[in-house]
Amino acid sequence: DWPLPEGKLPGQGSMFIGEKGCILLSHVGGPQPLPREKFTDDLKRFKEEVRLPNIPNHYQQFVEAALGRGKTTTPFSYSGPLTETVLMGTVVNRFPKEKLVWDAQACRFTNKPEANERLRRTYRDGWHVDGLG
């Protein structure tokens, strides 16, 4: 049973399901721990810790940073681990009801070789990416 909120769910986003509840994270909204009454203290913490500036044009901000004329509000030190988590989730979805253990340092699952096969692709002859196989 998922403790989903009443009303309309967001059109985009993710849901993280844990032992005590879940976190609903829409594409443009903040995290919603559910059931809410169980996570009152956590909701306060989310409001304090999650602060992203309102950037009207993040594409332009990226271009300016790439040209050396500023920095992004979400540099690779932030967006890299975030992307890793999201992409790891797409692999985990292929193994429902199984616990997969992720080694972030080695960038691999320690207990599921079949899951690791989904982390890299075999490139066609004549194509390759240095460092990725």
PDB file of C-alpha atoms in Angstrom:
ATOM      1  CA  ASP A   1       0.000   0.000   0.000  1.00  0.00           C
ATOM      2  CA  TRP A   2       1.341   3.385  -0.997  1.00  0.00           C
ATOM      3  CA  PRO A   3       0.153   6.317   1.111  1.00  0.00           C
ATOM      4  CA  LEU A   4      -0.646   8.527  -1.870  1.00  0.00           C
ATOM      5  CA  PRO A   5      -1.990  12.013  -1.293  1.00  0.00           C
ATOM      6  CA  GLU A   6      -5.601  12.703  -2.080  1.00  0.00           C
ATOM      7  CA  GLY A   7      -6.229  14.580  -5.283  1.00  0.00           C
ATOM      8  CA  LYS A   8      -4.253  14.748  -8.477  1.00  0.00           C
ATOM      9  CA  LEU A   9      -0.724  13.368  -8.626  1.00  0.00           C
ATOM     10  CA  PRO A  10       1.935  15.378 -10.490  1.00  0.00           C
ATOM     11  CA  GLY A  11       2.340  14.613 -14.183  1.00  0.00           C
ATOM     12  CA  GLN A  12       6.096  14.138 -13.776  1.00  0.00           C
ATOM     13  CA  GLY A  13       8.340  13.088 -10.956  1.00  0.00           C
ATOM     14  CA  SER A  14       9.557  10.212  -8.853  1.00  0.00           C
ATOM     15  CA  MET A  15       8.402   8.250  -5.866  1.00  0.00           C
ATOM     16  CA  PHE A  16      10.857   6.766  -3.404  1.00  0.00           C
ATOM     17  CA  ILE A  17       9.334   3.979  -1.330  1.00  0.00           C
ATOM     18  CA  GLY A  18      10.878   3.043   1.993  1.00  0.00           C
ATOM     19  CA  GLU A  19      10.025   0.988   5.034  1.00  0.00           C
ATOM     20  CA  LYS A  20       8.269   3.842   6.872  1.00  0.00           C
ATOM     21  CA  GLY A  21       6.568   5.597   3.975  1.00  0.00           C
ATOM     22  CA  CYS A  22       7.495   7.258   0.727  1.00  0.00           C
ATOM     23  CA  ILE A  23       8.680  10.550  -0.708  1.00  0.00           C
ATOM     24  CA  LEU A  24       6.811  11.975  -3.677  1.00  0.00           C
ATOM     25  CA  LEU A  25       9.009  14.345  -5.667  1.00  0.00           C
ATOM     26  CA  SER A  26       7.410  16.235  -8.523  1.00  0.00           C
ATOM     27  CA  HIS A  27       9.540  17.703 -11.292  1.00  0.00           C
ATOM     28  CA  VAL A  28       9.017  21.289 -10.171  1.00  0.00           C
ATOM     29  CA  GLY A  29       7.908  20.932  -6.553  1.00  0.00           C
ATOM     30  CA  GLY A  30       9.570  20.100  -3.305  1.00  0.00           C
ATOM     31  CA  PRO A  31       9.670  16.662  -1.698  1.00  0.00           C
ATOM     32  CA  GLN A  32       6.485  15.413  -0.032  1.00  0.00           C
ATOM     33  CA  PRO A  33       7.102  12.720   2.599  1.00  0.00           C
ATOM     34  CA  LEU A  34       4.026  10.502   2.961  1.00  0.00           C
ATOM     35  CA  PRO A  35       2.088   9.882   5.086  1.00  0.00           C
ATOM     36  CA  ARG A  36       2.593  13.500   6.133  1.00  0.00           C
ATOM     37  CA  GLU A  37       1.588  13.000   9.764  1.00  0.00           C
ATOM     38  CA  LYS A  38       4.463  10.536  10.190  1.00  0.00           C
ATOM     39  CA  PHE A  39       7.087  12.964   8.945  1.00  0.00           C
ATOM     40  CA  THR A  40       6.246  16.279  10.596  1.00  0.00           C
ATOM     41  CA  ASP A  41       9.832  16.898  11.770  1.00  0.00           C
ATOM     42  CA  ASP A  42      11.223  15.884   8.390  1.00  0.00           C
ATOM     43  CA  LEU A  43       8.941  18.358   6.629  1.00  0.00           C
ATOM     44  CA  LYS A  44      10.458  21.169   8.699  1.00  0.00           C
ATOM     45  CA  ARG A  45      13.941  19.969   7.774  1.00  0.00           C
ATOM     46  CA  PHE A  46      13.068  19.847   4.058  1.00  0.00           C
ATOM     47  CA  LYS A  47      11.872  23.444   4.168  1.00  0.00           C
ATOM     48  CA  GLU A  48      15.147  24.516   5.787  1.00  0.00           C
ATOM     49  CA  GLU A  49      17.535  22.520   3.597  1.00  0.00           C
ATOM     50  CA  VAL A  50      15.984  22.586   0.135  1.00  0.00           C
ATOM     51  CA  ARG A  51      16.564  26.069  -1.205  1.00  0.00           C
ATOM     52  CA  LEU A  52      17.021  26.503  -4.914  1.00  0.00           C
ATOM     53  CA  PRO A  53      17.129  29.968  -6.432  1.00  0.00           C
ATOM     54  CA  ASN A  54      14.549  30.914  -9.020  1.00  0.00           C
ATOM     55  CA  ILE A  55      16.458  30.905 -12.291  1.00  0.00           C
ATOM     56  CA  PRO A  56      14.336  32.158 -15.197  1.00  0.00           C
ATOM     57  CA  ASN A  57      16.599  30.656 -17.882  1.00  0.00           C
ATOM     58  CA  HIS A  58      18.813  27.812 -16.723  1.00  0.00           C
ATOM     59  CA  TYR A  59      19.830  27.043 -20.322  1.00  0.00           C
ATOM     60  CA  GLN A  60      21.378  30.498 -20.681  1.00  0.00           C
ATOM     61  CA  GLN A  61      23.004  30.138 -17.271  1.00  0.00           C
ATOM     62  CA  PHE A  62      24.658  26.904 -18.440  1.00  0.00           C
ATOM     63  CA  VAL A  63      25.917  28.512 -21.656  1.00  0.00           C
ATOM     64  CA  GLU A  64      27.332  31.489 -19.726  1.00  0.00           C
ATOM     65  CA  ALA A  65      29.155  29.111 -17.368  1.00  0.00           C
ATOM     66  CA  ALA A  66      30.476  27.035 -20.285  1.00  0.00           C
ATOM     67  CA  LEU A  67      31.862  30.237 -21.807  1.00  0.00           C
ATOM     68  CA  GLY A  68      33.596  31.065 -18.521  1.00  0.00           C
ATOM     69  CA  ARG A  69      31.292  33.966 -17.670  1.00  0.00           C
ATOM     70  CA  GLY A  70      29.840  32.734 -14.420  1.00  0.00           C
ATOM     71  CA  LYS A  71      28.817  29.615 -12.568  1.00  0.00           C
ATOM     72  CA  THR A  72      25.683  27.537 -12.564  1.00  0.00           C
ATOM     73  CA  THR A  73      23.572  27.134  -9.461  1.00  0.00           C
ATOM     74  CA  THR A  74      23.774  23.375  -9.985  1.00  0.00           C
ATOM     75  CA  PRO A  75      27.393  22.563 -10.906  1.00  0.00           C
ATOM     76  CA  PHE A  76      28.534  19.067 -11.855  1.00  0.00           C
ATOM     77  CA  SER A  77      29.505  18.436  -8.222  1.00  0.00           C
ATOM     78  CA  TYR A  78      25.760  18.572  -7.489  1.00  0.00           C
ATOM     79  CA  SER A  79      24.182  17.444 -10.748  1.00  0.00           C
ATOM     80  CA  GLY A  80      26.532  14.485 -11.269  1.00  0.00           C
ATOM     81  CA  PRO A  81      25.482  12.593  -8.115  1.00  0.00           C
ATOM     82  CA  LEU A  82      21.856  13.585  -8.708  1.00  0.00           C
ATOM     83  CA  THR A  83      21.962  12.191 -12.250  1.00  0.00           C
ATOM     84  CA  GLU A  84      23.686   9.042 -10.984  1.00  0.00           C
ATOM     85  CA  THR A  85      20.844   8.493  -8.521  1.00  0.00           C
ATOM     86  CA  VAL A  86      18.126   8.994 -11.122  1.00  0.00           C
ATOM     87  CA  LEU A  87      19.796   6.729 -13.678  1.00  0.00           C
ATOM     88  CA  MET A  88      20.504   4.107 -11.021  1.00  0.00           C
ATOM     89  CA  GLY A  89      16.782   4.154 -10.294  1.00  0.00           C
ATOM     90  CA  THR A  90      15.985   3.222 -13.886  1.00  0.00           C
ATOM     91  CA  VAL A  91      18.147   0.116 -13.511  1.00  0.00           C
ATOM     92  CA  VAL A  92      16.655  -0.767 -10.124  1.00  0.00           C
ATOM     93  CA  ASN A  93      13.168  -0.675 -11.675  1.00  0.00           C
ATOM     94  CA  ARG A  94      14.173  -3.682 -13.790  1.00  0.00           C
ATOM     95  CA  PHE A  95      14.540  -5.789 -10.627  1.00  0.00           C
ATOM     96  CA  PRO A  96      11.290  -5.338  -8.686  1.00  0.00           C
ATOM     97  CA  LYS A  97      11.082  -6.569  -5.095  1.00  0.00           C
ATOM     98  CA  GLU A  98      14.842  -7.161  -4.977  1.00  0.00           C
ATOM     99  CA  LYS A  99      17.277  -5.270  -2.790  1.00  0.00           C
ATOM    100  CA  LEU A 100      20.194  -3.957  -4.801  1.00  0.00           C
ATOM    101  CA  VAL A 101      23.270  -2.588  -3.050  1.00  0.00           C
ATOM    102  CA  TRP A 102      25.025   0.337  -4.770  1.00  0.00           C
ATOM    103  CA  ASP A 103      28.735   1.092  -4.365  1.00  0.00           C
ATOM    104  CA  ALA A 104      28.971   4.768  -5.318  1.00  0.00           C
ATOM    105  CA  GLN A 105      32.775   4.754  -5.309  1.00  0.00           C
ATOM    106  CA  ALA A 106      32.978   1.869  -7.794  1.00  0.00           C
ATOM    107  CA  CYS A 107      29.779   2.918  -9.642  1.00  0.00           C
ATOM    108  CA  ARG A 108      28.355  -0.586  -9.565  1.00  0.00           C
ATOM    109  CA  PHE A 109      25.920  -2.850  -7.772  1.00  0.00           C
ATOM    110  CA  THR A 110      27.735  -5.173  -5.395  1.00  0.00           C
ATOM    111  CA  ASN A 111      25.126  -7.915  -5.248  1.00  0.00           C
ATOM    112  CA  LYS A 112      23.555  -8.097  -8.715  1.00  0.00           C
ATOM    113  CA  PRO A 113      25.839  -8.640 -11.739  1.00  0.00           C
ATOM    114  CA  GLU A 114      22.807  -8.577 -14.057  1.00  0.00           C
ATOM    115  CA  ALA A 115      22.085  -5.019 -12.936  1.00  0.00           C
ATOM    116  CA  ASN A 116      25.659  -3.973 -13.701  1.00  0.00           C
ATOM    117  CA  GLU A 117      25.168  -5.154 -17.285  1.00  0.00           C
ATOM    118  CA  ARG A 118      22.646  -2.322 -17.694  1.00  0.00           C
ATOM    119  CA  LEU A 119      25.161   0.351 -16.646  1.00  0.00           C
ATOM    120  CA  ARG A 120      27.268   0.218 -19.796  1.00  0.00           C
ATOM    121  CA  ARG A 121      26.473  -0.439 -23.398  1.00  0.00           C
ATOM    122  CA  THR A 122      28.369  -2.194 -26.149  1.00  0.00           C
ATOM    123  CA  TYR A 123      29.150   0.351 -28.815  1.00  0.00           C
ATOM    124  CA  ARG A 124      28.953  -0.368 -32.535  1.00  0.00           C
ATOM    125  CA  ASP A 125      32.186  -0.875 -34.424  1.00  0.00           C
ATOM    126  CA  GLY A 126      33.890   2.445 -35.000  1.00  0.00           C
ATOM    127  CA  TRP A 127      32.188   4.138 -32.044  1.00  0.00           C
ATOM    128  CA  HIS A 128      33.452   4.357 -28.495  1.00  0.00           C
ATOM    129  CA  VAL A 129      33.611   6.635 -25.492  1.00  0.00           C
ATOM    130  CA  ASP A 130      37.002   6.746 -23.777  1.00  0.00           C
ATOM    131  CA  GLY A 131      36.753   5.371 -20.263  1.00  0.00           C
ATOM    132  CA  LEU A 132      33.336   3.767 -20.768  1.00  0.00           C
ATOM    133  CA  GLY A 133      34.228   0.631 -22.682  1.00  0.00           C
TER     134      GLY A 133
END
